Short mmCIF file of C-alpha atoms in Angstrom, two decimals:
data_model
loop_
_atom_site.label_atom_id
_atom_site.label_comp_id
_atom_site.label_asym_id
_atom_site.label_seq_id
_atom_site.Cartn_x
_atom_site.Cartn_y
_atom_site.Cartn_z
CA MET A 1 16.73 55.00 -11.64
CA GLY A 2 14.08 52.32 -11.53
CA ARG A 3 10.50 52.66 -10.39
CA ARG A 4 9.64 52.81 -6.73
CA LEU A 5 8.35 49.40 -5.58
CA ALA A 6 6.45 48.82 -2.36
CA VAL A 7 6.60 45.26 -1.03
CA LEU A 8 3.73 44.20 1.23
CA ALA A 9 5.68 41.50 3.03
CA GLY A 10 4.11 38.39 4.60
CA ARG A 11 5.87 35.39 6.10
CA GLY A 12 8.38 32.89 4.77
CA PRO A 13 11.34 33.18 2.41
CA LEU A 14 9.55 34.81 -0.52
CA PRO A 15 9.62 38.48 0.53
CA ALA A 16 13.44 38.42 0.86
CA GLN A 17 13.75 36.88 -2.60
CA VAL A 18 11.44 39.38 -4.20
CA ILE A 19 13.22 42.28 -2.50
CA GLY A 20 16.62 40.94 -3.58
CA ALA A 21 15.47 40.49 -7.17
CA ALA A 22 13.87 43.95 -7.28
CA ARG A 23 16.98 45.67 -5.92
CA ALA A 24 19.18 43.77 -8.37
CA ARG A 25 17.06 45.31 -11.11
CA GLY A 26 17.69 48.74 -9.69
CA LEU A 27 14.24 49.27 -8.22
CA GLU A 28 13.90 51.40 -5.10
CA VAL A 29 12.24 49.20 -2.50
CA PHE A 30 9.99 50.26 0.36
CA VAL A 31 8.58 47.56 2.64
CA LEU A 32 5.19 47.61 4.32
CA ALA A 33 5.60 45.29 7.30
CA PHE A 34 2.89 43.65 9.41
CA PRO A 35 3.46 42.98 13.11
CA GLY A 36 3.48 39.26 13.83
CA GLU A 37 3.85 38.45 10.14
CA THR A 38 6.86 40.14 8.56
CA ASP A 39 10.33 39.08 9.70
CA PRO A 40 11.87 42.12 11.52
CA ASP A 41 15.33 41.17 10.18
CA LEU A 42 14.05 41.57 6.65
CA VAL A 43 13.20 45.25 6.98
CA ARG A 44 15.93 46.48 9.34
CA GLU A 45 18.19 47.83 6.57
CA LEU A 46 15.42 48.99 4.28
CA PRO A 47 12.99 51.90 4.19
CA HIS A 48 9.92 50.43 5.82
CA GLN A 49 6.89 51.06 7.98
CA TRP A 50 5.00 48.75 10.35
CA VAL A 51 1.20 48.77 10.02
CA PRO A 52 -1.32 46.44 11.69
CA LEU A 53 -3.12 44.14 9.24
CA GLY A 54 -6.54 45.74 9.58
CA ALA A 55 -5.32 49.34 9.25
CA VAL A 56 -6.01 49.65 5.54
CA GLY A 57 -6.18 53.44 5.57
CA ARG A 58 -2.84 53.74 7.36
CA ALA A 59 -1.26 51.29 4.94
CA ILE A 60 -2.41 53.31 1.95
CA ASP A 61 -1.18 56.52 3.54
CA ALA A 62 2.22 54.90 4.09
CA LEU A 63 2.39 53.82 0.44
CA HIS A 64 1.59 57.35 -0.71
CA ALA A 65 4.12 58.83 1.70
CA ALA A 66 6.78 56.49 0.28
CA ARG A 67 5.76 57.62 -3.22
CA ALA A 68 5.37 53.99 -4.28
CA GLU A 69 4.47 53.40 -7.92
CA ASP A 70 4.33 49.62 -8.12
CA VAL A 71 3.09 47.36 -5.34
CA VAL A 72 3.74 43.65 -4.84
CA LEU A 73 2.02 41.46 -2.25
CA ILE A 74 4.22 38.52 -1.33
CA GLY A 75 4.38 35.89 1.39
CA PRO A 76 1.43 34.34 3.21
CA VAL A 77 -0.34 36.18 6.00
CA ARG A 78 -2.28 34.45 8.73
CA ARG A 79 -5.93 35.33 8.60
CA PRO A 80 -6.60 36.93 11.94
CA ALA A 81 -9.84 36.67 13.82
CA LEU A 82 -12.19 39.51 13.05
CA SER A 83 -12.26 40.35 16.74
CA SER A 84 -8.48 40.81 16.91
CA LEU A 85 -8.23 42.90 13.73
CA LYS A 86 -7.33 46.51 14.50
CA LEU A 87 -9.59 47.85 11.79
CA ASP A 88 -9.44 51.49 10.84
CA ARG A 89 -12.32 53.14 8.99
CA ARG A 90 -11.03 52.11 5.61
CA GLY A 91 -10.54 48.55 6.84
CA ILE A 92 -14.12 48.44 8.05
CA GLN A 93 -15.36 49.70 4.67
CA LEU A 94 -13.33 47.04 2.88
CA LEU A 95 -14.64 44.23 5.07
CA ALA A 96 -18.18 45.53 4.70
CA ARG A 97 -17.85 45.25 0.92
CA LEU A 98 -16.61 41.71 1.37
CA GLY A 99 -19.90 40.62 2.91
CA TRP A 100 -20.48 37.33 4.56
CA ARG A 101 -20.60 34.67 1.91
CA GLY A 102 -17.50 34.00 -0.11
CA ARG A 103 -15.28 35.22 2.69
CA GLY A 104 -12.43 33.12 1.38
CA ASP A 105 -9.03 34.58 0.73
CA ASP A 106 -9.56 35.16 -2.99
CA ARG A 107 -12.25 37.72 -2.66
CA LEU A 108 -10.44 39.56 0.13
CA LEU A 109 -7.22 39.84 -1.87
CA GLN A 110 -9.13 40.84 -4.98
CA LEU A 111 -10.79 43.71 -3.11
CA LEU A 112 -7.44 44.76 -1.69
CA VAL A 113 -5.89 44.83 -5.17
CA GLU A 114 -8.82 46.87 -6.47
CA GLU A 115 -8.43 49.28 -3.55
CA LEU A 116 -4.73 49.73 -4.27
CA GLU A 117 -5.37 50.35 -7.95
CA THR A 118 -8.07 52.90 -7.16
CA GLU A 119 -5.37 54.74 -5.25
CA GLY A 120 -3.22 54.84 -8.39
CA PHE A 121 -0.74 52.10 -7.56
CA ARG A 122 0.10 49.43 -10.13
CA VAL A 123 -0.16 45.99 -8.53
CA VAL A 124 2.39 43.60 -10.04
CA GLY A 125 2.78 39.85 -9.56
CA ALA A 126 5.82 38.52 -7.73
CA ASP A 127 6.53 36.34 -10.76
CA SER A 128 7.26 39.47 -12.81
CA LEU A 129 10.18 40.15 -10.44
CA ILE A 130 11.66 36.71 -9.76
CA ASP A 131 13.14 35.08 -12.87
CA ASP A 132 12.17 31.51 -13.66
CA ALA A 133 9.73 31.49 -10.77
CA ILE A 134 6.66 30.46 -12.72
CA ALA A 135 6.12 26.73 -13.29
CA PRO A 136 6.64 25.75 -16.92
CA ALA A 137 4.47 23.17 -18.67
CA GLY A 138 5.74 19.62 -18.87
CA LEU A 139 8.17 17.40 -17.05
CA MET A 140 11.03 18.99 -15.10
CA THR A 141 12.64 15.89 -13.58
CA ALA A 142 14.30 12.62 -14.54
CA ALA A 143 11.39 10.64 -13.09
CA ALA A 144 8.08 10.77 -14.97
CA PRO A 145 4.52 9.89 -13.90
CA ASP A 146 3.51 6.34 -14.78
CA PRO A 147 -0.04 5.68 -16.08
CA ALA A 148 -1.42 5.27 -12.52
CA ALA A 149 0.13 8.58 -11.45
CA GLN A 150 -1.24 10.21 -14.61
CA ARG A 151 -4.75 9.06 -13.66
CA ASP A 152 -4.24 10.37 -10.13
CA ILE A 153 -3.15 13.72 -11.56
CA THR A 154 -6.30 13.87 -13.71
CA LEU A 155 -8.50 13.16 -10.71
CA GLY A 156 -6.56 15.65 -8.59
CA ILE A 157 -7.08 18.39 -11.18
CA GLU A 158 -10.82 17.72 -11.18
CA VAL A 159 -11.05 17.80 -7.37
CA ALA A 160 -8.80 20.83 -6.94
CA GLY A 161 -10.83 22.65 -9.59
CA ARG A 162 -14.12 22.01 -7.83
CA LEU A 163 -12.70 23.01 -4.48
CA GLY A 164 -11.18 26.10 -6.00
CA ASP A 165 -14.64 27.14 -7.19
CA LEU A 166 -15.51 27.37 -3.49
CA ASP A 167 -12.33 29.33 -2.71
CA ILE A 168 -11.02 26.42 -0.64
CA GLY A 169 -7.40 25.28 -0.74
CA GLN A 170 -5.14 24.77 -3.66
CA ALA A 171 -3.83 21.29 -3.06
CA VAL A 172 -5.05 17.70 -3.16
CA VAL A 173 -3.29 14.38 -2.59
CA VAL A 174 -4.47 11.40 -4.63
CA GLN A 175 -3.18 7.85 -4.54
CA GLN A 176 -4.43 4.92 -6.62
CA GLY A 177 -7.61 6.78 -7.51
CA LEU A 178 -8.46 7.67 -3.91
CA VAL A 179 -8.41 11.24 -2.61
CA LEU A 180 -6.29 10.96 0.53
CA GLY A 181 -6.43 14.58 1.55
CA VAL A 182 -7.74 17.98 0.65
CA GLU A 183 -6.20 21.25 1.76
CA ALA A 184 -8.25 23.97 3.43
CA ALA A 185 -6.73 26.33 6.00
CA GLU A 186 -3.92 24.02 7.17
CA GLY A 187 -1.50 24.47 4.26
CA THR A 188 0.33 21.99 2.08
CA ASP A 189 2.94 20.93 4.64
CA GLN A 190 0.32 19.65 7.04
CA LEU A 191 -1.63 18.06 4.20
CA LEU A 192 1.44 16.06 3.19
CA ALA A 193 2.25 15.12 6.78
CA ARG A 194 -1.14 13.54 7.37
CA CYS A 195 -1.26 11.86 3.98
CA ALA A 196 1.95 10.04 4.89
CA ALA A 197 -0.10 8.14 7.46
CA LEU A 198 -3.13 7.72 5.20
CA ARG A 199 -1.44 6.39 2.15
CA ARG A 200 -1.93 2.79 1.26
CA ASP A 201 0.78 0.27 0.57
CA GLY A 202 2.00 0.14 -2.97
CA PRO A 203 3.15 2.74 -5.41
CA GLY A 204 2.07 6.23 -6.08
CA GLY A 205 0.59 9.22 -4.42
CA VAL A 206 0.58 12.56 -6.16
CA LEU A 207 0.42 16.08 -4.77
CA VAL A 208 -1.58 18.27 -7.16
CA LYS A 209 -1.34 22.02 -6.57
CA LEU A 210 -3.35 24.45 -8.70
CA LYS A 211 -4.31 28.08 -8.69
CA LYS A 212 -7.95 28.54 -7.74
CA PRO A 213 -10.07 29.83 -10.65
CA GLN A 214 -10.86 33.13 -8.93
CA GLN A 215 -7.48 33.50 -7.24
CA GLU A 216 -6.02 37.00 -7.69
CA ARG A 217 -2.91 36.15 -9.65
CA ARG A 218 -1.00 39.24 -8.66
CA ALA A 219 -1.60 38.87 -4.95
CA ASP A 220 -1.33 35.18 -4.29
CA LEU A 221 -0.07 32.23 -6.28
CA PRO A 222 0.31 28.62 -5.15
CA THR A 223 3.94 27.99 -4.32
CA ILE A 224 6.29 25.02 -4.00
CA GLY A 225 9.94 24.97 -3.01
CA PRO A 226 12.68 22.51 -2.06
CA ASP A 227 10.97 21.95 1.27
CA THR A 228 7.75 20.89 -0.48
CA VAL A 229 9.73 18.28 -2.40
CA ARG A 230 11.37 16.96 0.77
CA ARG A 231 8.04 16.72 2.56
CA ALA A 232 6.42 15.04 -0.44
CA ALA A 233 9.25 12.48 -0.47
CA GLU A 234 8.83 11.87 3.27
CA ALA A 235 5.12 11.35 2.71
CA GLY A 236 5.87 8.65 0.14
CA MET A 237 4.59 10.58 -2.85
CA ALA A 238 5.59 9.56 -6.37
CA GLY A 239 5.56 13.15 -7.55
CA ILE A 240 4.14 16.65 -7.68
CA ALA A 241 1.95 18.22 -10.37
CA VAL A 242 1.85 22.01 -10.39
CA HIS A 243 -0.23 24.45 -12.36
CA ALA A 244 1.87 25.47 -15.38
CA GLY A 245 1.98 29.23 -15.70
CA ASN A 246 0.11 29.68 -12.43
CA CYS A 247 2.34 28.32 -9.69
CA LEU A 248 5.55 29.74 -8.21
CA ILE A 249 8.52 27.43 -7.92
CA ILE A 250 10.98 28.83 -5.39
CA GLU A 251 14.62 27.92 -6.10
CA ARG A 252 13.73 25.84 -9.11
CA ALA A 253 17.18 24.33 -9.60
CA GLU A 254 17.17 23.11 -6.01
CA VAL A 255 13.60 21.83 -6.36
CA ILE A 256 14.59 19.74 -9.37
CA ALA A 257 17.80 18.52 -7.73
CA ALA A 258 15.88 17.48 -4.59
CA ALA A 259 13.23 15.72 -6.67
CA ASP A 260 15.82 13.91 -8.79
CA HIS A 261 17.67 12.88 -5.65
CA ALA A 262 14.46 11.44 -4.15
CA GLY A 263 13.22 9.93 -7.42
CA LEU A 264 10.12 12.13 -7.53
CA PHE A 265 8.67 13.69 -10.63
CA VAL A 266 7.69 17.35 -10.87
CA ILE A 267 5.46 18.21 -13.79
CA GLY A 268 3.65 21.34 -14.94
CA VAL A 269 0.06 20.61 -15.92
CA ALA A 270 -2.91 22.56 -17.23
CA GLY A 271 -5.89 23.18 -14.93
CA ARG A 272 -9.43 22.11 -15.79
CA MET B 1 -38.02 -17.37 15.36
CA GLY B 2 -36.62 -14.23 13.69
CA ARG B 3 -34.95 -13.99 10.36
CA ARG B 4 -31.34 -14.97 9.94
CA LEU B 5 -29.18 -11.85 9.87
CA ALA B 6 -25.60 -11.76 8.65
CA VAL B 7 -23.50 -8.91 10.03
CA LEU B 8 -20.50 -7.85 7.90
CA ALA B 9 -18.53 -6.37 10.79
CA GLY B 10 -15.95 -3.61 10.44
CA ARG B 11 -14.16 -1.69 13.18
CA GLY B 12 -15.29 0.35 16.14
CA PRO B 13 -18.21 0.04 18.57
CA LEU B 14 -21.02 -0.14 16.02
CA PRO B 15 -20.95 -3.85 15.11
CA ALA B 16 -21.39 -4.86 18.77
CA GLN B 17 -24.35 -2.51 19.11
CA VAL B 18 -26.03 -3.77 15.97
CA ILE B 19 -25.49 -7.39 17.00
CA GLY B 20 -26.87 -6.69 20.48
CA ALA B 21 -29.92 -4.94 19.08
CA ALA B 22 -30.54 -7.70 16.53
CA ARG B 23 -30.32 -10.47 19.12
CA ALA B 24 -32.60 -8.53 21.45
CA ARG B 25 -35.15 -8.62 18.64
CA GLY B 26 -34.79 -12.38 18.39
CA LEU B 27 -32.84 -12.43 15.14
CA GLU B 28 -30.33 -15.23 14.58
CA VAL B 29 -27.00 -13.52 14.00
CA PHE B 30 -24.10 -14.78 11.90
CA VAL B 31 -20.98 -12.60 11.66
CA LEU B 32 -18.73 -12.28 8.65
CA ALA B 33 -15.42 -11.12 10.11
CA PHE B 34 -12.46 -9.53 8.30
CA PRO B 35 -8.90 -10.14 9.50
CA GLY B 36 -7.31 -6.94 10.71
CA GLU B 37 -10.68 -5.19 10.87
CA THR B 38 -13.21 -7.06 13.01
CA ASP B 39 -12.56 -7.29 16.75
CA PRO B 40 -11.89 -11.00 17.50
CA ASP B 41 -13.62 -10.64 20.90
CA LEU B 42 -16.80 -9.64 19.13
CA VAL B 43 -17.23 -12.91 17.27
CA ARG B 44 -15.85 -15.40 19.78
CA GLU B 45 -19.25 -16.44 21.16
CA LEU B 46 -21.16 -16.13 17.91
CA PRO B 47 -21.46 -18.18 14.73
CA HIS B 48 -18.93 -16.52 12.47
CA GLN B 49 -16.44 -16.95 9.67
CA TRP B 50 -13.25 -15.04 8.87
CA VAL B 51 -12.81 -14.01 5.23
CA PRO B 52 -10.14 -11.71 3.77
CA LEU B 53 -11.53 -8.44 2.47
CA GLY B 54 -10.90 -9.13 -1.21
CA ALA B 55 -12.34 -12.65 -1.18
CA VAL B 56 -15.80 -11.67 -2.38
CA GLY B 57 -16.65 -15.14 -3.68
CA ARG B 58 -15.71 -16.79 -0.38
CA ALA B 59 -17.73 -14.20 1.53
CA ILE B 60 -20.82 -14.91 -0.54
CA ASP B 61 -20.34 -18.66 -0.14
CA ALA B 62 -20.12 -18.16 3.63
CA LEU B 63 -23.34 -16.15 3.68
CA HIS B 64 -25.14 -18.88 1.70
CA ALA B 65 -23.71 -21.58 3.97
CA ALA B 66 -25.03 -19.66 7.00
CA ARG B 67 -28.42 -19.42 5.24
CA ALA B 68 -28.45 -15.67 5.83
CA GLU B 69 -31.59 -13.84 4.73
CA ASP B 70 -30.83 -10.25 5.69
CA VAL B 71 -27.38 -8.67 5.53
CA VAL B 72 -26.15 -5.57 7.32
CA LEU B 73 -22.79 -3.86 6.68
CA ILE B 74 -21.65 -1.99 9.77
CA GLY B 75 -18.46 -0.39 11.02
CA PRO B 76 -15.73 1.23 8.94
CA VAL B 77 -13.19 -0.84 7.06
CA ARG B 78 -9.76 0.47 6.08
CA ARG B 79 -9.39 0.60 2.35
CA PRO B 80 -6.48 -1.70 1.67
CA ALA B 81 -3.97 -1.20 -1.10
CA LEU B 82 -4.92 -3.02 -4.27
CA SER B 83 -1.62 -4.84 -4.13
CA SER B 84 -2.32 -6.26 -0.65
CA LEU B 85 -5.90 -7.32 -1.42
CA LYS B 86 -6.27 -11.08 -1.54
CA LEU B 87 -8.69 -10.96 -4.43
CA ASP B 88 -10.53 -14.07 -5.50
CA ARG B 89 -12.07 -14.33 -8.97
CA ARG B 90 -15.30 -12.69 -7.86
CA GLY B 91 -13.36 -9.90 -6.18
CA ILE B 92 -11.46 -9.25 -9.39
CA GLN B 93 -14.72 -9.11 -11.35
CA LEU B 94 -16.19 -6.64 -8.88
CA LEU B 95 -13.15 -4.37 -9.01
CA ALA B 96 -13.09 -4.56 -12.78
CA ARG B 97 -16.69 -3.30 -12.85
CA LEU B 98 -15.63 -0.47 -10.59
CA GLY B 99 -13.22 0.86 -13.19
CA TRP B 100 -10.72 3.57 -12.55
CA ARG B 101 -12.56 6.83 -12.23
CA GLY B 102 -14.91 7.30 -9.34
CA ARG B 103 -13.05 4.79 -7.23
CA GLY B 104 -14.38 6.40 -4.08
CA ASP B 105 -16.04 4.36 -1.39
CA ASP B 106 -19.59 5.06 -2.51
CA ARG B 107 -19.39 3.28 -5.80
CA LEU B 108 -17.56 0.32 -4.26
CA LEU B 109 -20.17 -0.14 -1.55
CA GLN B 110 -22.97 0.31 -4.04
CA LEU B 111 -21.57 -2.46 -6.23
CA LEU B 112 -21.16 -4.68 -3.19
CA VAL B 113 -24.78 -4.11 -2.18
CA GLU B 114 -25.93 -4.90 -5.73
CA GLU B 115 -23.82 -8.05 -5.71
CA LEU B 116 -25.37 -9.21 -2.43
CA GLU B 117 -28.88 -8.54 -3.69
CA THR B 118 -28.20 -10.43 -6.92
CA GLU B 119 -27.39 -13.38 -4.65
CA GLY B 120 -30.83 -13.11 -3.05
CA PHE B 121 -29.88 -11.43 0.22
CA ARG B 122 -31.81 -8.44 1.50
CA VAL B 123 -29.42 -5.67 2.49
CA VAL B 124 -30.77 -3.65 5.42
CA GLY B 125 -29.46 -0.45 6.97
CA ALA B 126 -28.01 -0.50 10.47
CA ASP B 127 -30.49 2.20 11.42
CA SER B 128 -33.35 -0.26 10.93
CA LEU B 129 -31.87 -2.32 13.77
CA ILE B 130 -30.68 0.29 16.30
CA ASP B 131 -33.50 2.33 17.81
CA ASP B 132 -33.19 6.10 17.82
CA ALA B 133 -29.96 5.92 15.87
CA ILE B 134 -30.93 8.23 13.04
CA ALA B 135 -30.44 11.97 13.58
CA PRO B 136 -33.76 13.81 13.91
CA ALA B 137 -34.33 17.26 12.41
CA GLY B 138 -33.88 20.26 14.66
CA LEU B 139 -32.11 21.15 17.83
CA MET B 140 -31.23 18.40 20.32
CA THR B 141 -29.35 20.40 22.94
CA ALA B 142 -29.78 23.28 25.38
CA ALA B 143 -27.34 25.43 23.39
CA ALA B 144 -28.48 26.70 19.97
CA PRO B 145 -26.52 28.09 17.01
CA ASP B 146 -26.27 31.89 17.01
CA PRO B 147 -26.60 33.76 13.69
CA ALA B 148 -22.85 33.45 12.94
CA ALA B 149 -22.98 29.69 13.55
CA GLN B 150 -26.08 29.45 11.37
CA ARG B 151 -24.20 31.10 8.51
CA ASP B 152 -21.29 28.74 9.05
CA ILE B 153 -23.70 25.79 8.91
CA THR B 154 -25.13 27.08 5.62
CA LEU B 155 -21.66 27.40 4.10
CA GLY B 156 -20.67 23.99 5.47
CA ILE B 157 -23.70 22.37 3.85
CA GLU B 158 -22.77 23.92 0.50
CA VAL B 159 -19.15 22.79 0.74
CA ALA B 160 -19.95 19.31 2.02
CA GLY B 161 -22.47 18.92 -0.78
CA ARG B 162 -19.97 19.82 -3.49
CA LEU B 163 -17.35 17.55 -1.99
CA GLY B 164 -19.87 14.77 -1.67
CA ASP B 165 -20.56 15.02 -5.40
CA LEU B 166 -16.95 13.96 -5.85
CA ASP B 167 -17.32 11.10 -3.33
CA ILE B 168 -14.93 12.83 -0.95
CA GLY B 169 -15.45 13.00 2.79
CA GLN B 170 -18.54 13.77 4.73
CA ALA B 171 -17.39 16.48 7.07
CA VAL B 172 -16.35 20.11 6.97
CA VAL B 173 -15.34 22.57 9.70
CA VAL B 174 -16.29 26.22 9.22
CA GLN B 175 -15.58 29.17 11.50
CA GLN B 176 -16.56 32.79 10.93
CA GLY B 177 -17.20 32.13 7.24
CA LEU B 178 -13.86 30.44 6.62
CA VAL B 179 -13.53 26.75 5.79
CA LEU B 180 -10.91 25.56 8.26
CA GLY B 181 -10.82 21.95 7.20
CA VAL B 182 -12.26 19.42 4.83
CA GLU B 183 -12.34 15.68 5.45
CA ALA B 184 -11.02 13.21 2.90
CA ALA B 185 -9.48 9.89 3.97
CA GLU B 186 -8.38 10.94 7.45
CA GLY B 187 -11.72 10.78 9.24
CA THR B 188 -13.55 13.25 11.44
CA ASP B 189 -11.38 12.82 14.55
CA GLN B 190 -8.25 13.95 12.75
CA LEU B 191 -10.15 16.74 11.03
CA LEU B 192 -11.23 18.11 14.40
CA ALA B 193 -7.77 17.72 15.89
CA ARG B 194 -6.12 19.85 13.23
CA CYS B 195 -8.90 22.44 13.19
CA ALA B 196 -8.23 23.03 16.90
CA ALA B 197 -4.90 24.56 15.84
CA LEU B 198 -6.33 26.35 12.80
CA ARG B 199 -9.23 28.07 14.43
CA ARG B 200 -9.07 31.77 14.89
CA ASP B 201 -9.68 33.62 18.14
CA GLY B 202 -13.24 34.48 18.87
CA PRO B 203 -16.42 32.50 18.91
CA GLY B 204 -17.73 29.76 16.77
CA GLY B 205 -16.59 26.89 14.69
CA VAL B 206 -19.05 24.32 13.45
CA LEU B 207 -18.58 20.71 12.44
CA VAL B 208 -20.99 19.89 9.59
CA LYS B 209 -21.41 16.21 8.78
CA LEU B 210 -23.61 15.10 5.89
CA LYS B 211 -24.32 12.00 3.88
CA LYS B 212 -22.78 12.19 0.41
CA PRO B 213 -25.42 12.39 -2.32
CA GLN B 214 -24.45 9.05 -3.84
CA GLN B 215 -23.63 7.36 -0.56
CA GLU B 216 -25.21 3.91 -0.28
CA ARG B 217 -27.48 4.47 2.68
CA ARG B 218 -27.71 0.83 3.68
CA ALA B 219 -23.98 0.24 3.69
CA ASP B 220 -22.49 3.39 5.12
CA LEU B 221 -23.88 6.40 6.97
CA PRO B 222 -22.02 9.30 8.55
CA THR B 223 -21.80 8.71 12.27
CA ILE B 224 -21.26 10.75 15.40
CA GLY B 225 -21.03 9.58 19.00
CA PRO B 226 -20.10 10.90 22.45
CA ASP B 227 -16.46 10.84 21.41
CA THR B 228 -17.19 13.16 18.47
CA VAL B 229 -18.76 15.65 20.87
CA ARG B 230 -15.78 15.50 23.22
CA ARG B 231 -13.34 16.05 20.35
CA ALA B 232 -15.43 18.89 18.96
CA ALA B 233 -15.40 20.53 22.39
CA GLU B 234 -11.62 20.09 22.65
CA ALA B 235 -11.27 21.68 19.22
CA GLY B 236 -13.19 24.74 20.43
CA MET B 237 -16.24 24.16 18.26
CA ALA B 238 -19.52 25.88 19.07
CA GLY B 239 -21.53 22.94 17.83
CA ILE B 240 -22.25 20.10 15.43
CA ALA B 241 -24.72 20.00 12.55
CA VAL B 242 -25.67 16.53 11.32
CA HIS B 243 -27.72 15.41 8.37
CA ALA B 244 -31.24 14.83 9.66
CA GLY B 245 -32.50 11.41 8.61
CA ASN B 246 -29.13 10.50 7.12
CA CYS B 247 -26.66 10.38 9.97
CA LEU B 248 -26.26 7.83 12.76
CA ILE B 249 -26.01 9.13 16.31
CA ILE B 250 -24.46 6.48 18.52
CA GLU B 251 -25.66 6.60 22.14
CA ARG B 252 -27.80 9.64 21.55
CA ALA B 253 -28.59 10.30 25.21
CA GLU B 254 -24.89 10.36 26.01
CA VAL B 255 -24.18 12.56 22.97
CA ILE B 256 -26.72 15.11 24.17
CA ALA B 257 -25.51 14.95 27.77
CA ALA B 258 -21.89 15.46 26.67
CA ALA B 259 -22.89 18.37 24.42
CA ASP B 260 -24.96 20.01 27.15
CA HIS B 261 -22.10 19.56 29.60
CA ALA B 262 -19.68 21.25 27.19
CA GLY B 263 -22.16 23.92 26.06
CA LEU B 264 -22.18 22.71 22.44
CA PHE B 265 -25.21 22.57 20.22
CA VAL B 266 -26.15 19.51 18.17
CA ILE B 267 -28.67 20.13 15.43
CA GLY B 268 -30.17 18.04 12.65
CA VAL B 269 -30.20 19.91 9.35
CA ALA B 270 -31.32 19.24 5.79
CA GLY B 271 -28.70 18.76 3.06
CA ARG B 272 -28.53 20.87 -0.08
#
């Protein structure tokens, strides 16, 4: 029998994939679900418990009760307003340690991972469960970046790196040497949608998506999927550069097929 | 008789205000107008010449022919695609000097100002012509930032400063310690519109707008006006912090009245 895995499940398609992959490996899966975040259909057939986001103590109790050994955090969670967080005592302690400055997502997730490890759980990255999920280095598509796109990628890496230092966003859109858009709280889909209107005539436009330097690898990795490719194509991009070894590619075969169909490149690049 | 002033007129309400203020001071005004950018109604009654954006040599010839002494650049201009620029020889030389990296607006405007000064023109800032246009230091409104808003302003200044180093944007929206949005090519109006949807429940939200460190003061200053205040109010912001001494406030009395009506603060702050 495999180890007992607890999945802290956020939104989107990733939790289902991780759960499927874990069960296929023979792991026993318990799901910690968050009201307003986790899809109720996901947990119906599985051992699970619902816990409000701010109830850190209750969440840890639930993990102990389920005798979880490994823990994976997967799927994005909306950052609620402090005022609407149902904080328990442990939640308050955690937020107090967070302090005011640097209240970006990285630090919060890092503290949460530390808290879970203090409790004796082993926090594992989703990429250790989903095969082929991590972006490889180098070109994955038939199309390749031309010299202009290569320069845009270089600039995008520089900008994303500096933003990442501030725990802001993971994505930047660059076209012909001009930064069209920078991601903060809105997410990559919205970034691409507005850059469609901002892009200039002529070729190019590159989406660059990198892990932030301080980003807790096990709790949160930048992610692209087939939908990202479709939206990038709609926005007139020439291609997508992802952080090799530090970015999840969901349904990689479909991502590459969609990119090849649209004539986009997808390439794995090093960070700064 | 006053000096002969050439106005390089971009979009929006600012060129008309600068021209009105200059004529009220007895300056002779000549307008250099750009197809697709300058409002044709603006120049109809004034000595003017239309020149495509990339025709730098023709623009300089026109300024000499008009015997301009002072030159003011006012109103934003859309950055056209390189491929659609009707570059003359001088335009090509200027772009070649710009090089590939650092192709943000700052460096371009800086080179343009240098080029104009080499030709013997004196480039003056719009703020030297419009009275009371430059943001003062300190609070301008009845409402004042509370401690949470003050922390958001501090974080916004840090973020805007780092972005400015990269010649990206001038504006940042921060709420409860989280950077909701960062401006790149889309402009402040769009930034505010999307942050309306991104903001969390509860109080606060601050628009911070600063001059970029390298920004050519005489050619391009961050600007707010009554419309900015209305959009900030619609987006649920608590207030606006502008760069004291380095930000234009258009129709300041109306800005303050609109902010007081909506209960927003407007404050002039120092940069990093």
